[in-house]
Coordinates of C-alpha atoms in Angstrom, one line a residue:
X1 CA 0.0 0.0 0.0
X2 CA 1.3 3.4 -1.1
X3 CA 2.0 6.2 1.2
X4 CA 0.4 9.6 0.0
X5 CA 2.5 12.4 -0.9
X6 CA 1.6 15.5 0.9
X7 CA 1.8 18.7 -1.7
X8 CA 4.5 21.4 -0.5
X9 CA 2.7 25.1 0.4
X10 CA 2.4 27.4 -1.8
X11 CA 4.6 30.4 -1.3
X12 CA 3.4 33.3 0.7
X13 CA 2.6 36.4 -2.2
X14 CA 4.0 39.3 -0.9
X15 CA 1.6 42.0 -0.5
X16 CA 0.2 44.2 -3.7
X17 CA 0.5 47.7 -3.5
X18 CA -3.0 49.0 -3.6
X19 CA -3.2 53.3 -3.3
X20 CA -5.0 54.0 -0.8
X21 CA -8.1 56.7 -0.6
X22 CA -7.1 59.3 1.8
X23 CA -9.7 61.7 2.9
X24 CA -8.7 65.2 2.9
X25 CA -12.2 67.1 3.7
X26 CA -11.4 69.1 0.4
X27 CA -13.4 67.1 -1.7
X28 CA -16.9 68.6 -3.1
X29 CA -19.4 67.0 -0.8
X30 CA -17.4 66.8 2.5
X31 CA -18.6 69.8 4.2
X32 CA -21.2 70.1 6.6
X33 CA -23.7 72.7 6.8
X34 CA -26.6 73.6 8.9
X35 CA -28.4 73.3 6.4
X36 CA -27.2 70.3 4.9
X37 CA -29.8 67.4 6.5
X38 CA -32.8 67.0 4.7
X39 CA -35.2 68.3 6.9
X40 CA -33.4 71.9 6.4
X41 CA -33.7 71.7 2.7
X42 CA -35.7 75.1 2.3
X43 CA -34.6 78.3 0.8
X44 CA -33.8 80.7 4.0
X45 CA -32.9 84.6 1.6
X46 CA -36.6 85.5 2.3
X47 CA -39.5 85.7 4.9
X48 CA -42.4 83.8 3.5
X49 CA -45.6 85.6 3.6
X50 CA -47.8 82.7 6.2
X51 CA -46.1 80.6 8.8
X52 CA -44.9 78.1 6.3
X53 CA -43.2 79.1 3.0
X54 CA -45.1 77.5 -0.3
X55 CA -43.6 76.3 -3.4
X56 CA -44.7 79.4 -4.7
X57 CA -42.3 81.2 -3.1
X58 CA -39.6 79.2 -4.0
X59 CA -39.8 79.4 -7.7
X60 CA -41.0 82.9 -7.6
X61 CA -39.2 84.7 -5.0
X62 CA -36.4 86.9 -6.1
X63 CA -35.3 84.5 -8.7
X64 CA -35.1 87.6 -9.7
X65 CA -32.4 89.0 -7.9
X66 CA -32.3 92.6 -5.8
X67 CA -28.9 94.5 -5.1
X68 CA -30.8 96.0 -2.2
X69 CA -31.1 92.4 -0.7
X70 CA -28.2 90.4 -1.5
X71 CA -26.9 91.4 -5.1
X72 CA -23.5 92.4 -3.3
X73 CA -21.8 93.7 -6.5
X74 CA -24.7 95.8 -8.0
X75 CA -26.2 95.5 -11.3
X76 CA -24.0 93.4 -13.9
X77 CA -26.1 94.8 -16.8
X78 CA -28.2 98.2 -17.5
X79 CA -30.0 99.9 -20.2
X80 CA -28.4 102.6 -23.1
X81 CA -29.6 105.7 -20.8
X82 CA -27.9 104.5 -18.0
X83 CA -30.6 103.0 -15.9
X84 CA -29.5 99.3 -14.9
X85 CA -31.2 96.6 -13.8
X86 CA -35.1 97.0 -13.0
X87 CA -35.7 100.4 -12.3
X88 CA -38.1 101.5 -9.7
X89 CA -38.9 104.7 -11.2
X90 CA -41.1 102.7 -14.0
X91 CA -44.4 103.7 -11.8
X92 CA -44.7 106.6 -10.1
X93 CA -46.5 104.4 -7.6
X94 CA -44.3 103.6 -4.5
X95 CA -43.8 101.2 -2.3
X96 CA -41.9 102.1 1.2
X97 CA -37.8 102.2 1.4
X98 CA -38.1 103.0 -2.9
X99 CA -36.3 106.1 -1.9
X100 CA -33.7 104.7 0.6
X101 CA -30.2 105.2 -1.0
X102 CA -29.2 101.6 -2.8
X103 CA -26.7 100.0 -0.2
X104 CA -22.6 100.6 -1.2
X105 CA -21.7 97.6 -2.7
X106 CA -18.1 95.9 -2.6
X107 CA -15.5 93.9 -0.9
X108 CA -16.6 93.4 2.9
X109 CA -20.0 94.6 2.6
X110 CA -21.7 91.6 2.6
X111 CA -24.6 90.2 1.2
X112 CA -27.2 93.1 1.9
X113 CA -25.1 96.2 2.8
X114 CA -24.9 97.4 6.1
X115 CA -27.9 97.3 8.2
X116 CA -30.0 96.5 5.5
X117 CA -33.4 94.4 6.4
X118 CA -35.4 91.9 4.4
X119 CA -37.4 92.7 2.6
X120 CA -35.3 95.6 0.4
X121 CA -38.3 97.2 0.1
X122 CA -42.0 97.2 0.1
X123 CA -42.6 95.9 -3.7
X124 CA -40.8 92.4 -2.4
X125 CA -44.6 92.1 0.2
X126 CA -46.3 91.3 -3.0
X127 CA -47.7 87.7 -3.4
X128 CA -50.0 86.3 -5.6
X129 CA -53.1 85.1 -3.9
X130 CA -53.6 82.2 -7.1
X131 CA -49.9 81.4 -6.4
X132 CA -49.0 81.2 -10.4
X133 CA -45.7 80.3 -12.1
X134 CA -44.6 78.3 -14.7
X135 CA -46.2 74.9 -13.9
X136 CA -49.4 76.8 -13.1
X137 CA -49.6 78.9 -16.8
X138 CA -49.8 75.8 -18.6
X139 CA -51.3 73.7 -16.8
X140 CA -54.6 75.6 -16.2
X141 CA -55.0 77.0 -19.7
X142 CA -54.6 73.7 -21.0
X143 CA -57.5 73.2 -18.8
X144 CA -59.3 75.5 -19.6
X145 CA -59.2 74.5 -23.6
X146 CA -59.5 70.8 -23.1
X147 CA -63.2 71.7 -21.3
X148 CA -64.1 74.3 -24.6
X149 CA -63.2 71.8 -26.9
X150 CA -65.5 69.2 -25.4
X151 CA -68.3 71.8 -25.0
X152 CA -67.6 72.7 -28.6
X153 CA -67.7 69.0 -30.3
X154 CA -70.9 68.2 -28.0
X155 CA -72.8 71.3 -29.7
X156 CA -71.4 70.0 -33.3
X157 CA -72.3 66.7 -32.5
X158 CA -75.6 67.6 -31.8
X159 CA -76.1 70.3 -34.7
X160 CA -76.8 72.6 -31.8
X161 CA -75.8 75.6 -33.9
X162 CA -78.8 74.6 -36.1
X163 CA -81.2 76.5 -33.3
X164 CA -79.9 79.8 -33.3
X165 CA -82.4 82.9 -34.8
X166 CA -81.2 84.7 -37.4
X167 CA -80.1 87.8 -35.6
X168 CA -78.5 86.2 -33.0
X169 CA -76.0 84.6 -35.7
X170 CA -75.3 88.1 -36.6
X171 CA -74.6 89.4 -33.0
X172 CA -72.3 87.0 -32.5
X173 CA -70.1 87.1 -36.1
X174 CA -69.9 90.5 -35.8
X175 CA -69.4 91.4 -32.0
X176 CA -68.4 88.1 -30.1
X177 CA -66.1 88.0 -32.9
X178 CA -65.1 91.9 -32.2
X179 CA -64.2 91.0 -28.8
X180 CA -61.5 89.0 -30.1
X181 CA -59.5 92.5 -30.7
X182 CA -59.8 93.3 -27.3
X183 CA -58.6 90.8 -25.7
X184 CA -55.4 90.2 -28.2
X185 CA -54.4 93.9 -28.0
X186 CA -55.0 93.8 -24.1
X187 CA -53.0 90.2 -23.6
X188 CA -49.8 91.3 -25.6
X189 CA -50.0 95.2 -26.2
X190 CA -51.1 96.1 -22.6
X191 CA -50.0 93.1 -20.2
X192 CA -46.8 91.3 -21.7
X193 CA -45.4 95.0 -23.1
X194 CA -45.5 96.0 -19.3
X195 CA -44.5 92.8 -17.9
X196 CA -40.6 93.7 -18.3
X197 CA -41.2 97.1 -16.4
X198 CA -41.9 95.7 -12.7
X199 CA -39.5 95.5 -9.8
X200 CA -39.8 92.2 -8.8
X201 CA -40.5 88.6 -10.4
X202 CA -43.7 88.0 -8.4
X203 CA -45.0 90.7 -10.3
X204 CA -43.5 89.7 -13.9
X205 CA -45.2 86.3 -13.5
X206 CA -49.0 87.9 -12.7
X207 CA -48.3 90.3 -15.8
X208 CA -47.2 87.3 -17.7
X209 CA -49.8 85.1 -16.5
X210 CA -52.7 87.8 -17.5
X211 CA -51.1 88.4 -20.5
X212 CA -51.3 84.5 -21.2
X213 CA -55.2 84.2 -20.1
X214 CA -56.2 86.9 -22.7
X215 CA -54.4 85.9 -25.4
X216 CA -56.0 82.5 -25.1
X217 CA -59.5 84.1 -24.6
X218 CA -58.4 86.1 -28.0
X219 CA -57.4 82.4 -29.8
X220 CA -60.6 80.7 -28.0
X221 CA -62.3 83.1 -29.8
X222 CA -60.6 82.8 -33.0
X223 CA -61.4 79.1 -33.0
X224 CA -64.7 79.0 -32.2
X225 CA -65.2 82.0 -35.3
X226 CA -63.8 79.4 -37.3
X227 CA -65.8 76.6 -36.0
X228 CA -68.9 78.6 -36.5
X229 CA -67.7 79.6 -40.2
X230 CA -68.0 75.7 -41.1
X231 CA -71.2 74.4 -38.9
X232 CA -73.6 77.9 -39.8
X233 CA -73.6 77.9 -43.5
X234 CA -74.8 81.7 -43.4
X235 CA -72.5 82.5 -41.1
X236 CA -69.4 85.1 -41.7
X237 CA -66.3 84.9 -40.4
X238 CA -65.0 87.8 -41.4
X239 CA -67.2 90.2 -40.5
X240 CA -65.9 90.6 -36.8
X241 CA -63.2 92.7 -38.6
X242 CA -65.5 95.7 -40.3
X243 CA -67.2 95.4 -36.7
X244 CA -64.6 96.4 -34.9
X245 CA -63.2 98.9 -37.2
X246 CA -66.5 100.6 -38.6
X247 CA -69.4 99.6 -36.2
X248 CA -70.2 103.0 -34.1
X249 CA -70.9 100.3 -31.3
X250 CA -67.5 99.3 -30.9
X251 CA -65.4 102.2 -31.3
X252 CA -66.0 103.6 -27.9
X253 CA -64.2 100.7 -26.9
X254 CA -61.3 100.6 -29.5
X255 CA -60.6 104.1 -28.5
X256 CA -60.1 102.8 -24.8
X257 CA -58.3 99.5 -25.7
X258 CA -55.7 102.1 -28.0
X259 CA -55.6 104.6 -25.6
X260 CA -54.5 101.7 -22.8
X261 CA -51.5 100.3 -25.4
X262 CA -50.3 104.3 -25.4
X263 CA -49.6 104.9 -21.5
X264 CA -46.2 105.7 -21.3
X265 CA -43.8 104.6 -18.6
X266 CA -46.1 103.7 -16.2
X267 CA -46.4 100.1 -15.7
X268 CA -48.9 100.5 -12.8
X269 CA -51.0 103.2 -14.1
X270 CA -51.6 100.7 -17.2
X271 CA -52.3 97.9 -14.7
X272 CA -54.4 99.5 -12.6
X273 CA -56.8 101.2 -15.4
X274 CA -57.5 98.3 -17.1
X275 CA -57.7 95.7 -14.4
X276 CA -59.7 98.0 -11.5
X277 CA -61.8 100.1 -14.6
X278 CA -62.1 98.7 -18.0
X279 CA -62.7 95.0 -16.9
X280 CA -65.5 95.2 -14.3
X281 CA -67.0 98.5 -16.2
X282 CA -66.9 97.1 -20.2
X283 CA -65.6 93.8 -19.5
X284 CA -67.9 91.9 -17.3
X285 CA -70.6 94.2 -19.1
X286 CA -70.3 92.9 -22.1
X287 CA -69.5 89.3 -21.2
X288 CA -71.6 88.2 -18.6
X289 CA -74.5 91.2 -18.4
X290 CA -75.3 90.7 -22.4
X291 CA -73.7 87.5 -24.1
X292 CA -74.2 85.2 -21.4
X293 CA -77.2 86.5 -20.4
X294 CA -78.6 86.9 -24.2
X295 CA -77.5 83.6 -25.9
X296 CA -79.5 81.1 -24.0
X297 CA -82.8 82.7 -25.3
X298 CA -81.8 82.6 -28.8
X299 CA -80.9 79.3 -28.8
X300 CA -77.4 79.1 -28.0
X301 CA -76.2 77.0 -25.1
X302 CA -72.3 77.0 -26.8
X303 CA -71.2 80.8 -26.8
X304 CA -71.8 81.3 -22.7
X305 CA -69.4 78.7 -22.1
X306 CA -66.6 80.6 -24.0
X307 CA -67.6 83.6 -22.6
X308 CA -67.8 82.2 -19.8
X309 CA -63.9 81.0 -19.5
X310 CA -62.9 84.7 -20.2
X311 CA -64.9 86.0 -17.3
X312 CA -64.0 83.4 -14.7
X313 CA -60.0 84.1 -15.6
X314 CA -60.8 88.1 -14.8
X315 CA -63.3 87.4 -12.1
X316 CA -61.5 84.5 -10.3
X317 CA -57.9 85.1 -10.8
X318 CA -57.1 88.2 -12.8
X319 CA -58.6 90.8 -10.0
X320 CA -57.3 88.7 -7.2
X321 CA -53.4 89.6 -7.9
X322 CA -55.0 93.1 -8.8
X323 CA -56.4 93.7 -5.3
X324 CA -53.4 91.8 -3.7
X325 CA -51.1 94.2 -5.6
X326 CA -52.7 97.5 -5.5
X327 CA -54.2 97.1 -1.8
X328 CA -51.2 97.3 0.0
X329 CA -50.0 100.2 -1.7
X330 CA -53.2 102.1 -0.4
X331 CA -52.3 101.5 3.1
X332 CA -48.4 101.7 2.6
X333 CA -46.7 102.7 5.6
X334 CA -45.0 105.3 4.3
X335 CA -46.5 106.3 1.1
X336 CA -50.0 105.9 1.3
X337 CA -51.0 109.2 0.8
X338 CA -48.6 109.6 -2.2
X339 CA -50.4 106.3 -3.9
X340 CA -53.7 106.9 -3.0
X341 CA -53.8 110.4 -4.9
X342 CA -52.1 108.9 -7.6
X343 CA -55.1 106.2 -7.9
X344 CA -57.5 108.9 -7.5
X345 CA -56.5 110.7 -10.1
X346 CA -56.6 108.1 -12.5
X347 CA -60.2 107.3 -11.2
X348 CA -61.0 110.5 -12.1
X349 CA -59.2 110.8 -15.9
X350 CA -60.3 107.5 -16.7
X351 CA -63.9 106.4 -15.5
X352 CA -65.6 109.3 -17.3
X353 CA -63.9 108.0 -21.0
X354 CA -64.9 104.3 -19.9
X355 CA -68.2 105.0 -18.9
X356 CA -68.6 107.0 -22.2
X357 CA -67.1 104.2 -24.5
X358 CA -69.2 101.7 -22.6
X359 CA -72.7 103.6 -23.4
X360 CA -71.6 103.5 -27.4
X361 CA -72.2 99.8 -27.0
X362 CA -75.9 100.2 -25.5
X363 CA -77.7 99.6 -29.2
X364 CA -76.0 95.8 -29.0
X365 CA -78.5 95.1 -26.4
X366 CA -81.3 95.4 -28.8
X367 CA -79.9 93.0 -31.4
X368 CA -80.8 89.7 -30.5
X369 CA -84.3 88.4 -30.7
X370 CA -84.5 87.7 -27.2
X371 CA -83.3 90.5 -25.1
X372 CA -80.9 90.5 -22.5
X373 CA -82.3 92.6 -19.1
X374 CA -82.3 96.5 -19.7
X375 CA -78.8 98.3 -20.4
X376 CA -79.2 100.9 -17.5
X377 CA -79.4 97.9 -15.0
X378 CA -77.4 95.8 -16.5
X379 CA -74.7 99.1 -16.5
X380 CA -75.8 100.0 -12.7
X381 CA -74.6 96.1 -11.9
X382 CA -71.3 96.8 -13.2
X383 CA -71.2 100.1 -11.4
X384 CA -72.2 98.4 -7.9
X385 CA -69.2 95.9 -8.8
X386 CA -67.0 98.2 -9.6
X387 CA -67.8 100.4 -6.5
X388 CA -67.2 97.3 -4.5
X389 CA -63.9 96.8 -6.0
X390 CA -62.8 100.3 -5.1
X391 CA -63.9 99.5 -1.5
X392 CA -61.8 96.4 -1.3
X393 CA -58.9 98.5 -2.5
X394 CA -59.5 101.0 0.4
X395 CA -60.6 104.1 -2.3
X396 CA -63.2 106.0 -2.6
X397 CA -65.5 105.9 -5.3
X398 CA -65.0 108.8 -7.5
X399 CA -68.0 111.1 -8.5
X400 CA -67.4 110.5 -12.3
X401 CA -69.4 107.0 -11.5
X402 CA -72.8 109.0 -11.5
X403 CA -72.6 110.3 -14.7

């Protein structure tokens, strides 16, 4: 029997040479910070408006940013007369600490200068109650035409249009289609050519916002012209463009609308006139006290509802940043006097031409078949409405209402 051979160990490998990882702390990452943990993951540069800071704020808040805050070097850019950055002079409506010296920027100084407080100045209050940004915009117009093109397809579906009277056909080519005008030369003329000109981004997004809701009221409008133009075989398409340029009716308004697009330098002046005035006193009349109250007794269930998207974008949102913005300034702790005469004399230049162009439009009450309620009470609504806007506001309702 054999004996078994036992195998000789293998030799011991010496050891590789493997570099090592040596932490230094400098690496991106290593650092800890108070507000490193999760739980102190929120933005900490401004005071948020409740208890708990929104993700409003977050996206809205000075992304913009503010030399008198934090911008420690100053403006890096600035306009061909000098003026840099967004100038506060672009109303002659102010907010308090407007006229406080900007802080001396430079080495040492500092993120806000010395013994400079959040916020930099009253303009950075402003928040908008319907909390919009970018999300928002799209998300609510899209809305907003998804519903009108169901409403739409249901009426062609079930040759609705077939019911309408003659001259209600007629109303609508020639002045729902009119009101098309409006709203484009409001939504890019009036609101986005303004939305550049205001001193903080909580206010570019309302302007831009606004801007977007009537220049989708001005396409829904469009649309449905074109709709109409195939499903009413009578119908004309085309004539909402001698209405507004020729029709006696609508040139009251156009006059207004122009004179809106021509107010120079004065962001807030433009705001104010056609959000506070024009809406409630020709807007909402013309909307809700005739077409919506007018179409379903000629026949037409369709029209109020796309009338009815441009009203509840003024009425629910539109005049909700309005009072939010302009509010405030009434009561500002150091220049409410200063604003409030300023607002008071626009009441007074402005309501009298409004309430002018908005009586040119009183023979469209007696186009349609069936009649909307009477023009004097359907006006003295609008004036009770506006009245109760002012008084929201904290102004007084100017004498020029009673005429």
């Amino acid at each position: 029997m054999t004996a078994t051979t036992e195998r000789p160990a293998a030799p011991e490998r010496p050891p590789r040479s493997v570099p090592r990882v040596n932490f230094t702390d400098a690496e991106a990452g290593a650092k800890e910070f108070p507000d490193s943990g999760a739980s102190a993951r929120r933005f900490n540069y401004y005071v948020p408006a409740k208890r708990k800071q929104t993700h409003y704020e977050d996206v809205t808040v000075e992304v913009q940013p503010d030399p008198r805050h934090y911008l420690s070097q100053g403006w890096i850019y600035g306009f061909a007369d000098g003026q840099t950055g967004y100038p506060l002079n672009w109303t002659k409506l102010k907010a308090w600490g407007v006229d406080a010296p900007e802080p001396v920027h430079g080495v040492g100084t500092g993120g806000g200068g010395k013994d400079l407080q959040w916020p930099a100045h009253g303009w950075h209050e402003f928040r908008d109650p319907n909390e919009e940004w970018e999300q928002t915009i799209y998300r609510n117009n899209a809305n907003v035409v998804r519903q009108l093109n169901q409403n739409i397809d249901n009426a062609r579906n079930a040759k609705s249009f077939e019911q309408w009277t003659r001259n209600w056909i007629t109303f609508v080519e020639r002045s729902v289609g009119a009101r098309m005008h409006v709203e484009h030369i409001l939504g890019l003329y009036v609101f986005a050519a303004n939305e550049r000109s205001c001193p903080t981004n909580m206010h570019n997004t309302v302007l831009a916002v606004n801007s977007a809701h009537k220049i989708r009221f001005a396409q829904d409008l469009a649309l449905y012209n074109l709709t109409l133009s195939e499903e009413i075989e009578s119908f004309d398409g085309a004539a909402h463009v001698d209405a507004w340029n020729n029709d006696p009716e609508w040139q009251g308004v156009r006059e207004i609308v122009e004179a809106l697009t021509a107010i120079e330098d004065d962001w807030g002046e433009a705001m104010f006139v056609t959000n506070v005035i024009f809406e409630p006193l020709i807007g909402e009349l013309f909307r809700s006290r005739l077409v919506m109250h007018a179409a379903p007794g000629n026949g037409d269930f369709v029209t109020p509802t796309v009338m009815g998207a441009g009203e509840s974008d003024y009425a629910q949102r539109d005049l909700a940043w309005t009072k939010a913005c302009f509010g405030p300034l009434v009561h500002d702790r150091e220049f409410a006097d200063h604003n409030r005469q300023l607002m008071d004399g626009w009441l007074s230049a402005w309501v009298p031409r409004v309430l002018a162009a908005a009586r040119t439009m009183q023979p469209l009450w007696s186009t349609p078949d069936h009649r909307p309620p009477r023009f004097e009470d359907s006006l003295e609504h609008v004036k009770n409405r506006f009245a109760g806007i002012l008084n929201d506001l904290g102004l007084a309702t100017p004498k020029e209402l009673a005429q």
